[in-house]
CSV table of C-alpha atoms in Angstrom, one decimal:
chain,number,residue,atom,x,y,z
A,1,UNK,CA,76.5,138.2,98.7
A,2,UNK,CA,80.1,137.8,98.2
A,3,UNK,CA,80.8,135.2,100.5
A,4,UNK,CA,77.7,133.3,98.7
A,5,UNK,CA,79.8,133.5,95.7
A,6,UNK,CA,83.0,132.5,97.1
A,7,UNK,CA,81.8,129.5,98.4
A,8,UNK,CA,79.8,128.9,95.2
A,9,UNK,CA,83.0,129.2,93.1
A,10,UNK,CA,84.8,127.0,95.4
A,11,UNK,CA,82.3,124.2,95.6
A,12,UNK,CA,81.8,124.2,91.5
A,13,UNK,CA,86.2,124.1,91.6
A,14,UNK,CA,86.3,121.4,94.1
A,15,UNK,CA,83.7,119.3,92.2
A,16,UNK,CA,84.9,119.2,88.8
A,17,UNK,CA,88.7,118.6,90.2
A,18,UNK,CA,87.3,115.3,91.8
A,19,UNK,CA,85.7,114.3,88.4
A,20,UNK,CA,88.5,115.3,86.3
A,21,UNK,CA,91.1,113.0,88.7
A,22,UNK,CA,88.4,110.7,89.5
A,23,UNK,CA,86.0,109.0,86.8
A,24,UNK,CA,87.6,107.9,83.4
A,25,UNK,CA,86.7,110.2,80.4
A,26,UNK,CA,84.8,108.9,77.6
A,27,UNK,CA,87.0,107.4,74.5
A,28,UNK,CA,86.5,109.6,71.3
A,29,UNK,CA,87.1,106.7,69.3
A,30,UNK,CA,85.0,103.3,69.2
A,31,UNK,CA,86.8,100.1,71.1
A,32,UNK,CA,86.2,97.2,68.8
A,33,UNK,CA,85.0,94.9,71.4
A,34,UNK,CA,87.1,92.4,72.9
A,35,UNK,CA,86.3,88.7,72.3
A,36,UNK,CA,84.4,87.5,75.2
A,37,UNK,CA,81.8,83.9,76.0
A,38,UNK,CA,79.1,86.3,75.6
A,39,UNK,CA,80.5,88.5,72.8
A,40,UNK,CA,78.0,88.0,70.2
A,41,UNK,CA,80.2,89.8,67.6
A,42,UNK,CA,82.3,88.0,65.0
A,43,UNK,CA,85.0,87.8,67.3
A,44,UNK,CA,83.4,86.9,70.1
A,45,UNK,CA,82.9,82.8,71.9
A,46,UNK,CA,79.0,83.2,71.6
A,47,UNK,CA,78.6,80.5,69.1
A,48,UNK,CA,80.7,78.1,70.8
A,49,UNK,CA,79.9,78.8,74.3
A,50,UNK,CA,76.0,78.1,73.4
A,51,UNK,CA,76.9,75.0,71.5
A,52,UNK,CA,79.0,73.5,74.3
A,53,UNK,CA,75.7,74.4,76.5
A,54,UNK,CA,73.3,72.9,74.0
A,55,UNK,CA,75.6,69.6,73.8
A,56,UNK,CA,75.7,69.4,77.8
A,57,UNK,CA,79.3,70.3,78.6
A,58,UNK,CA,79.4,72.4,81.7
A,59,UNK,CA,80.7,75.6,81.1
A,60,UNK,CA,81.9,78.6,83.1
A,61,UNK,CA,82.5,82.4,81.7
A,62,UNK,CA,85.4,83.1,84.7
A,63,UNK,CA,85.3,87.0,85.6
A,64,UNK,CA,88.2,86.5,88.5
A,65,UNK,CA,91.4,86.0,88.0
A,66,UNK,CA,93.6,83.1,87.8
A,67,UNK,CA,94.2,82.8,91.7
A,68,UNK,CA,90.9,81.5,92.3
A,69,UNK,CA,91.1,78.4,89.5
A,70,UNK,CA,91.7,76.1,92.2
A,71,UNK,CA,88.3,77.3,93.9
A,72,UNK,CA,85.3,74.8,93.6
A,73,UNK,CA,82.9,77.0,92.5
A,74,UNK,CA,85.4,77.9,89.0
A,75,UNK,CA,86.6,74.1,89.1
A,76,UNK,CA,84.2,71.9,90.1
A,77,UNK,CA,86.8,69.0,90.2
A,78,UNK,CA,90.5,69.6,91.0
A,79,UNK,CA,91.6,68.7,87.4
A,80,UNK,CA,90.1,67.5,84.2
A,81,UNK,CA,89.3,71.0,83.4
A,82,UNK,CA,89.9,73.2,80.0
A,83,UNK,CA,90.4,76.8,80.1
A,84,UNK,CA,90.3,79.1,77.2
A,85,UNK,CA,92.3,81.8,77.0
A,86,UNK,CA,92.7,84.6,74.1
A,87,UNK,CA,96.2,86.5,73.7
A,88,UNK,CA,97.0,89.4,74.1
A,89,UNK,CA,95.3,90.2,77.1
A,90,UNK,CA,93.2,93.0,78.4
A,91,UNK,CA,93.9,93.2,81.6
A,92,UNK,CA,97.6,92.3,82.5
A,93,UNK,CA,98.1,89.1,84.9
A,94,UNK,CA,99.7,89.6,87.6
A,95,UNK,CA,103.1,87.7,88.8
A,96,UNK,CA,100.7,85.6,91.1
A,97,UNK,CA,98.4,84.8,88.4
A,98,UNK,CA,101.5,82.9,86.0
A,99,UNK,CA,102.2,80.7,89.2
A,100,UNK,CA,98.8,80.2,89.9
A,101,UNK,CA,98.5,79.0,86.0
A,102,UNK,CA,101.0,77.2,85.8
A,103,UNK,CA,100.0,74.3,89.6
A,104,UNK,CA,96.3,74.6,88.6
A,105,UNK,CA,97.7,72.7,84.4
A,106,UNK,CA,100.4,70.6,86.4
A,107,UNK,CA,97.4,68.8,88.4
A,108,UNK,CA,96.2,67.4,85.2
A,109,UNK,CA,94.1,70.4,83.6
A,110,UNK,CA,94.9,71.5,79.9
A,111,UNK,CA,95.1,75.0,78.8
A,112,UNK,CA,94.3,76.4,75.6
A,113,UNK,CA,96.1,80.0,74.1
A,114,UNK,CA,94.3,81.4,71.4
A,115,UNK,CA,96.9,83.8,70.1
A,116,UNK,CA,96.9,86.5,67.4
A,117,UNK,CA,100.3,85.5,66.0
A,118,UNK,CA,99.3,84.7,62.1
A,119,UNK,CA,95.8,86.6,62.4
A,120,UNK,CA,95.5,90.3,63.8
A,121,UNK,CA,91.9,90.9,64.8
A,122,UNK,CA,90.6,94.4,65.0
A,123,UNK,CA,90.6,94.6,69.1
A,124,UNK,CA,94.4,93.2,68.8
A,125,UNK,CA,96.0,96.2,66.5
A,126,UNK,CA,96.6,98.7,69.4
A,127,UNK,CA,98.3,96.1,72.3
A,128,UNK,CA,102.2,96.4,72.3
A,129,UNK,CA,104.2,93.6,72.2
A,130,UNK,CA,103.0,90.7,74.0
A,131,UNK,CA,105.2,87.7,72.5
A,132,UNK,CA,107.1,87.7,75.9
A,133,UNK,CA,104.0,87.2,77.9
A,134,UNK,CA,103.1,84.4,76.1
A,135,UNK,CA,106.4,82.9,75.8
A,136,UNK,CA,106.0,83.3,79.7
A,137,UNK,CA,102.8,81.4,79.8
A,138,UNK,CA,103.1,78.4,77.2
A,139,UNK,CA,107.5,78.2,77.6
A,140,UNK,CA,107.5,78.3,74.0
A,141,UNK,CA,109.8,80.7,72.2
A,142,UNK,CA,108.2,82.6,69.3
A,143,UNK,CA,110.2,84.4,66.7
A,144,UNK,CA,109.5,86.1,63.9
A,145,UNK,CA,109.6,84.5,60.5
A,146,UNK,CA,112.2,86.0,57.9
A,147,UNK,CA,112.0,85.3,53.8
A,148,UNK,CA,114.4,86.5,51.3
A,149,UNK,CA,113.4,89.9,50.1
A,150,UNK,CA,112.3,89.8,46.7
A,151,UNK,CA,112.4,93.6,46.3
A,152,UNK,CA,115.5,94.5,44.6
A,153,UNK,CA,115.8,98.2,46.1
A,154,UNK,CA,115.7,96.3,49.3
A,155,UNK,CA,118.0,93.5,48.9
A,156,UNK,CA,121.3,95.2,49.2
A,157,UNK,CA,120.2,96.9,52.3
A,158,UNK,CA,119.1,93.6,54.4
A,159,UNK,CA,118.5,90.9,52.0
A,160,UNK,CA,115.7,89.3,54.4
A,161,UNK,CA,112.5,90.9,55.7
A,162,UNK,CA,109.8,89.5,58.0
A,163,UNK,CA,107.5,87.3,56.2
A,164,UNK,CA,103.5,88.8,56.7
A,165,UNK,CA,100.0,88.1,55.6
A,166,UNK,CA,98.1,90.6,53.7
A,167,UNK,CA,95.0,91.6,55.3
A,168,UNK,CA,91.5,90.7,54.6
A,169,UNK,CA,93.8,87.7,53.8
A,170,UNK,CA,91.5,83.9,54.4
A,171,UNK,CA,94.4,81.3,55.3
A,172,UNK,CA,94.0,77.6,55.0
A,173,UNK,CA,95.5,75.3,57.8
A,174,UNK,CA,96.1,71.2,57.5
A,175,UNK,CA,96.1,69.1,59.8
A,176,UNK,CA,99.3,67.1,60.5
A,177,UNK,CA,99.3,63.7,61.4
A,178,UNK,CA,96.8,61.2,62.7
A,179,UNK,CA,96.2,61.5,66.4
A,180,UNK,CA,93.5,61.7,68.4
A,181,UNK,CA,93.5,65.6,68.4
A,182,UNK,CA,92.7,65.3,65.0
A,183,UNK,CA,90.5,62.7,64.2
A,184,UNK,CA,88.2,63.7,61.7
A,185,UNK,CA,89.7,67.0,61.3
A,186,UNK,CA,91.4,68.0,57.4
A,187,UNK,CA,91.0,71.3,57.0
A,188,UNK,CA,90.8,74.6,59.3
A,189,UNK,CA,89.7,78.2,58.2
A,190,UNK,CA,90.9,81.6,59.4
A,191,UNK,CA,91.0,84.8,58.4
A,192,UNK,CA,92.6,88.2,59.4
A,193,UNK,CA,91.3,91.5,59.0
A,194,UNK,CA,94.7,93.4,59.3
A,195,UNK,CA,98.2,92.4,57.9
A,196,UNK,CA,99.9,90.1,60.4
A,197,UNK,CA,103.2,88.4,60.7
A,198,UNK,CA,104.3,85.1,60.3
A,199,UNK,CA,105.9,83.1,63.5
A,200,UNK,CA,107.9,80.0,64.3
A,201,UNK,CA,107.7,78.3,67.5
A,202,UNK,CA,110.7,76.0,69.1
A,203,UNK,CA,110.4,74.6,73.2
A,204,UNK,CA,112.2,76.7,75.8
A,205,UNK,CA,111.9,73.4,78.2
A,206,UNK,CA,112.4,70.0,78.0
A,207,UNK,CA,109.4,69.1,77.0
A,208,UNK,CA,108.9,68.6,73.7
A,209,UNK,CA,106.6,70.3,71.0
A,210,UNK,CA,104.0,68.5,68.9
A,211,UNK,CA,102.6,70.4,65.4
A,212,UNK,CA,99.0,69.7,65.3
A,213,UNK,CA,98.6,72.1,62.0
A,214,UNK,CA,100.3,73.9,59.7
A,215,UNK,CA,99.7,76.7,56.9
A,216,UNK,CA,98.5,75.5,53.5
A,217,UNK,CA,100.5,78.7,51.6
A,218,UNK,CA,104.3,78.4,53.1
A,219,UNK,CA,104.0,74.6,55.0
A,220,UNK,CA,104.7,76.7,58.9
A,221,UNK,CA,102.8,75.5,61.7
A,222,UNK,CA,100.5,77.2,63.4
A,223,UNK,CA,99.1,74.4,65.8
A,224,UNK,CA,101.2,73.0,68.7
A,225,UNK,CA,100.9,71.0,71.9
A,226,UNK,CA,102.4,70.0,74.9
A,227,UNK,CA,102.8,68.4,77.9
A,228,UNK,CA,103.0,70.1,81.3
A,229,UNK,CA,103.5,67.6,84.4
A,230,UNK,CA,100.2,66.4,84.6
A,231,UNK,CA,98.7,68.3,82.2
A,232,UNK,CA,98.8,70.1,78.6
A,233,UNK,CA,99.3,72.9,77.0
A,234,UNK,CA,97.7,73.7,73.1
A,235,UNK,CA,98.6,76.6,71.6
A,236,UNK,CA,97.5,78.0,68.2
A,237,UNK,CA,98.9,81.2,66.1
A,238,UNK,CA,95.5,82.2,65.0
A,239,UNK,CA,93.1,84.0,67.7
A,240,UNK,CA,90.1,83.4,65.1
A,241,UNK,CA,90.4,79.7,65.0
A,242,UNK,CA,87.0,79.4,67.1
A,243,UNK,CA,85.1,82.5,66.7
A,244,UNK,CA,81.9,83.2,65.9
A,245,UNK,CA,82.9,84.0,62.4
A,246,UNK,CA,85.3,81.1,61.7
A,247,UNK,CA,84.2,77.9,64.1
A,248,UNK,CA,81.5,77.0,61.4
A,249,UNK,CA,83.7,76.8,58.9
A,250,UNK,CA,86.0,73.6,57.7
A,251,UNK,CA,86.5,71.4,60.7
A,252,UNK,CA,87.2,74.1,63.3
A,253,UNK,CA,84.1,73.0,65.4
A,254,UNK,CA,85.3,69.7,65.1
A,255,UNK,CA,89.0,70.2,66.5
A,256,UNK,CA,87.2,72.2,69.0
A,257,UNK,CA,85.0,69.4,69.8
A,258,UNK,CA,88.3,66.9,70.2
A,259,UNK,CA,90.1,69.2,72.4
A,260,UNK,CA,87.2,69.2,74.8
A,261,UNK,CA,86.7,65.5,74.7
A,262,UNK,CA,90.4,65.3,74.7
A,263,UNK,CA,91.0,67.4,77.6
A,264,UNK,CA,87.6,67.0,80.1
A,265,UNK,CA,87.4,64.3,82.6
A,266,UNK,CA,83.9,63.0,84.0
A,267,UNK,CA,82.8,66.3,86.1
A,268,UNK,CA,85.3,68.7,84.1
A,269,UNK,CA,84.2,72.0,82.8
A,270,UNK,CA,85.0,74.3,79.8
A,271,UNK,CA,86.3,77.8,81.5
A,272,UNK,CA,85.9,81.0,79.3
A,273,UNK,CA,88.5,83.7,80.4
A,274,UNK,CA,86.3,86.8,80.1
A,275,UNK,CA,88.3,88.3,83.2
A,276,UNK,CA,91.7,89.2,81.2
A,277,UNK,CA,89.8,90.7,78.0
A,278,UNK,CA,87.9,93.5,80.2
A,279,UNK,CA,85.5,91.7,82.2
A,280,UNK,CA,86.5,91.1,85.8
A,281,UNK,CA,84.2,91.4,88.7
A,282,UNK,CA,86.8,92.0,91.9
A,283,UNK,CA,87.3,95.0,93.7
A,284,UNK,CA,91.1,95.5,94.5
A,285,UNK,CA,90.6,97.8,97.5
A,286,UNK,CA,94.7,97.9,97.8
A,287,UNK,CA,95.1,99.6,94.3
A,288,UNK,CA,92.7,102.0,95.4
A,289,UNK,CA,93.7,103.5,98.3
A,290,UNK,CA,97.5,103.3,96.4
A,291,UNK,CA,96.1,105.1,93.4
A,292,UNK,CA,97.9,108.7,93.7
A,293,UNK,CA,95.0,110.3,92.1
A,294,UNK,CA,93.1,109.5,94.9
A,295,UNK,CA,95.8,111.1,97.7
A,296,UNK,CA,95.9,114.3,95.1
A,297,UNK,CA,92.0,114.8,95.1
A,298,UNK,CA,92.3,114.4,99.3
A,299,UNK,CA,94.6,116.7,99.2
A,300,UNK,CA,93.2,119.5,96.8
A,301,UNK,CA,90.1,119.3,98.8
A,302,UNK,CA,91.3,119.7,102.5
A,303,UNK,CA,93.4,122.5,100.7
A,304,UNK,CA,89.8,124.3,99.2
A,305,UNK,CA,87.8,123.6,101.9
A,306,UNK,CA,90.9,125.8,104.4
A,307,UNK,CA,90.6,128.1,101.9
A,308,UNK,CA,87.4,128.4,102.3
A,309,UNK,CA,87.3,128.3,105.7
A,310,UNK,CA,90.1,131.0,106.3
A,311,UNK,CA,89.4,133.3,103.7
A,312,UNK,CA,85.7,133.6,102.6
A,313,UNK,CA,84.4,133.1,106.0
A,314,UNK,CA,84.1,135.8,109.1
A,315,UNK,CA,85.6,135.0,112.6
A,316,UNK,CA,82.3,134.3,114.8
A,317,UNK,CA,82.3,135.4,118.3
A,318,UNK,CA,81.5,131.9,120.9
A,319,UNK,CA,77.9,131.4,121.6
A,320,UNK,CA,77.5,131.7,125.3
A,321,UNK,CA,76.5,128.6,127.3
A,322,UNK,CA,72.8,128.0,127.6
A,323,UNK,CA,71.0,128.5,131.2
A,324,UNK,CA,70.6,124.6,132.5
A,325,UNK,CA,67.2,123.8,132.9
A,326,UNK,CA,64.6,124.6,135.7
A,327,UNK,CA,63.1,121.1,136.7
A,328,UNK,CA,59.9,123.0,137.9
A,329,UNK,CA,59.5,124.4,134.8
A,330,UNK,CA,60.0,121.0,133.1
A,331,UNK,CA,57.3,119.7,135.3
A,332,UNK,CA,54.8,121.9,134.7
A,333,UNK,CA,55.1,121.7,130.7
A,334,UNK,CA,55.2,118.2,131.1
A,335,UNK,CA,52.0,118.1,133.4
A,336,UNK,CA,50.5,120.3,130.3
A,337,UNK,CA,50.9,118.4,127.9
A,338,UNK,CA,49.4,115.6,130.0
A,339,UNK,CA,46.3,117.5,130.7
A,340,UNK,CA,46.0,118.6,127.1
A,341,UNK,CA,45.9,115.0,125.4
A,342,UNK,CA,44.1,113.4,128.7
A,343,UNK,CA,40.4,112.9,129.2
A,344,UNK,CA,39.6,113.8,133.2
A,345,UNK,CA,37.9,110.5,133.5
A,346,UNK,CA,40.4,108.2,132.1
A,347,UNK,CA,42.5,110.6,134.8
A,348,UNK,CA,40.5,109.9,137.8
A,349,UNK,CA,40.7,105.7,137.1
A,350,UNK,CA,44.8,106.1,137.0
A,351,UNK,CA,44.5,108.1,140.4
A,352,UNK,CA,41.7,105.5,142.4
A,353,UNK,CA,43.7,102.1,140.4
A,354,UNK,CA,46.7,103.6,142.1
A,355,UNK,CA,45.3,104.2,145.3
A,356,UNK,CA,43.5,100.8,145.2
A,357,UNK,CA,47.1,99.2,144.8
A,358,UNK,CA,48.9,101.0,147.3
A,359,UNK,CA,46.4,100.1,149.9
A,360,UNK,CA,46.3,96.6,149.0
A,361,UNK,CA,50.4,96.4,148.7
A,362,UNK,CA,50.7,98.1,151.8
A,363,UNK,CA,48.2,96.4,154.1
A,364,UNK,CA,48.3,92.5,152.8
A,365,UNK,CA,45.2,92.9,151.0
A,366,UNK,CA,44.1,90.3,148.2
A,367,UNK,CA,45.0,91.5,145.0
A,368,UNK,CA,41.6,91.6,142.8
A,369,UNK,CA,39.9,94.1,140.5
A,370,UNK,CA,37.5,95.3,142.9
A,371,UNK,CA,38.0,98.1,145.3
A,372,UNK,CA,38.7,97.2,149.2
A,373,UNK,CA,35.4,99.0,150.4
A,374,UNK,CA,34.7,97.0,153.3
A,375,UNK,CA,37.8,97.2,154.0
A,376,UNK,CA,38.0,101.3,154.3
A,377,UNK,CA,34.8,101.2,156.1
A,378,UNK,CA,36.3,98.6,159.1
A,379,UNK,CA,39.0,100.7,159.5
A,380,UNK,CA,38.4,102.7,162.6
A,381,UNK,CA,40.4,106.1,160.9
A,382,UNK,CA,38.6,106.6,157.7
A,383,UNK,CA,36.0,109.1,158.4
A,384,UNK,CA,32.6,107.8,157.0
A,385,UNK,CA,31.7,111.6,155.1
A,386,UNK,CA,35.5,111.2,153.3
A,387,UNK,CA,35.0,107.6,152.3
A,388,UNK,CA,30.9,108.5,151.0
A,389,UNK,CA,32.8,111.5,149.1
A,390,UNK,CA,35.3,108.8,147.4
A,391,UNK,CA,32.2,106.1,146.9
A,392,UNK,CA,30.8,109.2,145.1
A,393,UNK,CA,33.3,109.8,142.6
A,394,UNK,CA,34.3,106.5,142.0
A,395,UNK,CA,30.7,106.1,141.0
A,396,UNK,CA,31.2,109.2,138.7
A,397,UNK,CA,34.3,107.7,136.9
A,398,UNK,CA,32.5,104.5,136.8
A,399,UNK,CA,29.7,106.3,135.0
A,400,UNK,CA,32.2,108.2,132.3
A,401,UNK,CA,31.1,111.5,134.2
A,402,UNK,CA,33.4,114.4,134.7
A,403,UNK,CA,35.5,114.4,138.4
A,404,UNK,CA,36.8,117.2,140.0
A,405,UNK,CA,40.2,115.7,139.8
A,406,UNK,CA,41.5,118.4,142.3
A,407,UNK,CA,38.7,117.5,145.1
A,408,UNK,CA,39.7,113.8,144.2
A,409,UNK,CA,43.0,114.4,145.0
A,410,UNK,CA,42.2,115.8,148.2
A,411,UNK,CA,40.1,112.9,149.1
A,412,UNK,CA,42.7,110.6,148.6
A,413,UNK,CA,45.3,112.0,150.4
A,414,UNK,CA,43.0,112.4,153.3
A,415,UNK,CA,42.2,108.6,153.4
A,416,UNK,CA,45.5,107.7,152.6
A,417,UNK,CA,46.8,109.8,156.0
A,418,UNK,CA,44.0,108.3,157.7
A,419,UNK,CA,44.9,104.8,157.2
A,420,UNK,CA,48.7,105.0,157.8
């Protein structure tokens, strides 16, 4: 009884140490969900993505990462393509990814960065700092906007402080200019549910920056673009500027509209990054296996189960090796089981079609279905009273009537001796 609890104990301890290392525990708190193609939230792409649909634009919601933008079946043509991407990420891109990112919009695709500069949506307000990623991405520099501090408390202190948006706050943009981006496009609504802070943007390359929009309230813009070798690069401050919540508003589906027709070449599609917000399909067997936790629970286990084995269970004394096998006896169950599931009759046809065959293989007989009777009875060594005995039972079987199968056998091997 002890050892049944011993190894009960250890079993339970060994099970929920592989769950607690193993399988994520559940959040206390609610994630506010990330904004996704098929997010049907207020901050998600479901609007737009269904629209583009509706209108014919090929669409794809990409659940890989950005390695595989160069693949056919994410870019159906090598460029001509628009991907739309939303800052700050979910899941962090790897070095490979920026590289990737940066040949695939050099061939002649154009990129889009949604990025919650001005605005700061609700799945946004817990991510770190993630200006120097998208510095990375876009080679633009962003830095923080600074206004004189009105507060007199404050002024001796600093004399400045970073200029912000209150929250709940609904800013209007304007369009700047009269380029193609923008025809038909005046106005552009946002909104932020959470104070935010207010950035400039200046090129970290040669190639220069063009303001597509700017803030209604302090005249900033919030809108750029530019070139990348081949391709472009558009980048706006506001993450909301085409969500479900905002795109019907103003002219935001209409600059949405231009970009696409802007950007998309006959064949082109419209790529949704749903991979870096939480959504990615790929297995990455590597990390696995390189996951400590995974070496610790191998290791806590092979320590238990010793444990287990050392402790908790008796020394057994070696079974002895097993008799071999008496052939005669194997025989005669085998021959048993035979006689058990056998009818007699179907028992005596086996025994005359072999006989039949041997006598015909062994003599040049013609091989047919009939039995070599005249043969047998030509043949000077057959006695006539053995061969009447085998006429007799073959008659029998024939008939479906019991055979001795032991005087059969006899018989047989009589006329088979007498004809050798």
């Amino acid at each position: 009884m002890k050892e049944r609890l011993v190894t009960l104990g250890l079993a339970a301890g060994a099970l929920a140490l592989f769950w607690f290392l193993m399988f994520p525990k559940p959040h206390t708190a609610t994630m506010p969900p990330r904004p996704l193609a098929s997010g049907s939230n207020g901050e998600g792409y479901f609007a737009a993505s269904r629209w583009l649909m509706a209108s014919g634009v090929p669409t794809l919601d990409l659940h890989r990462r950005f390695e595989y933008l160069g693949d056919k079946a994410v870019s159906a043509r090598p460029t001509g393509n628009l991907l739309i991407l939303t800052v700050p990420f979910a899941v962090a891109l790897h070095p490979d990814e920026f590289t990737a990112l940066d040949r695939w919009v050099s061939q002649g695709n154009t990129l889009l960065v949604l990025a919650a500069l001005d605005d700061t949506p609700l799945w946004s307000a817990i991510t770190t700092n993630f200006v120097p990623e998208l510095q990375k991405l876009t080679r633009i520099r962003f830095t923080a906007r600074q206004e004189p501090d009105t507060n007199p408390g404050n002024r001796p202190k600093t004399g400045r402080r970073l200029a912000s948006t209150p929250a709940a706050r609904q800013i209007e943009l304007q369009a700047s200019g009269r380029i193609g981006l923008l025809a038909g496009v005046i106005h552009l609504a946002t909104v932020t549910p959470l104070p935010s802070t207010q950035w400039q943007a200046k090129a970290m390359d040669s190639a220069p920056v063009l303001e597509l929009a700017r803030r209604v309230d302090s005249a900033d813009p919030v809108l750029w673009v530019k070139t990348s070798s081949q391709g472009a690069i558009v980048v706006s401050a506001y993450a909301s500027l085409f969500t479900n919540d905002v795109i019907g508003k103003s002219d935001n589906a209409r600059l949405l509209s231009n970009i696409i027709s802007w950007s998309l070449q006959p064949g082109g599609r419209v790529i949704f990054d749903d991979a870096h917000q939480g959504a990615v399909d790929e297995y990455d067997a590597a990390r696995f296996y390189a996951d400590p936790r995974l070496h610790d629970s191998l290791w806590w286990l092979l320590g238990l189960w010793l444990a287990w084995v050392l402790v908790a269970q008796p020394l057994r004394a070696s079974i002895p090796h097993a008799a071999s096998l008496d052939e005669s006896a194997m025989l005669r169950v085998t021959a048993r089981f035979f006689a058990s599931v056998l009818r007699p009759v179907a028992s005596a046809q086996w025994l005359f079609d072999e006989f039949f065959d041997r006598l015909r293989h062994r003599h040049g007989l013609p091989q047919t279905s009939a039995p070599p009777w005249e043969w047998l009875a030509s043949h000077a060594g057959v006695r006539s009273v053995a061969l009447a005995q085998l006429r007799e039972c073959y008659a029998r079987t024939q008939a479906g009537q019991r055979v001795s199968l032991t005087q059969l056998q006899r018989i047989l091997s009589q006329i088979s001796g007498q004809t050798t």
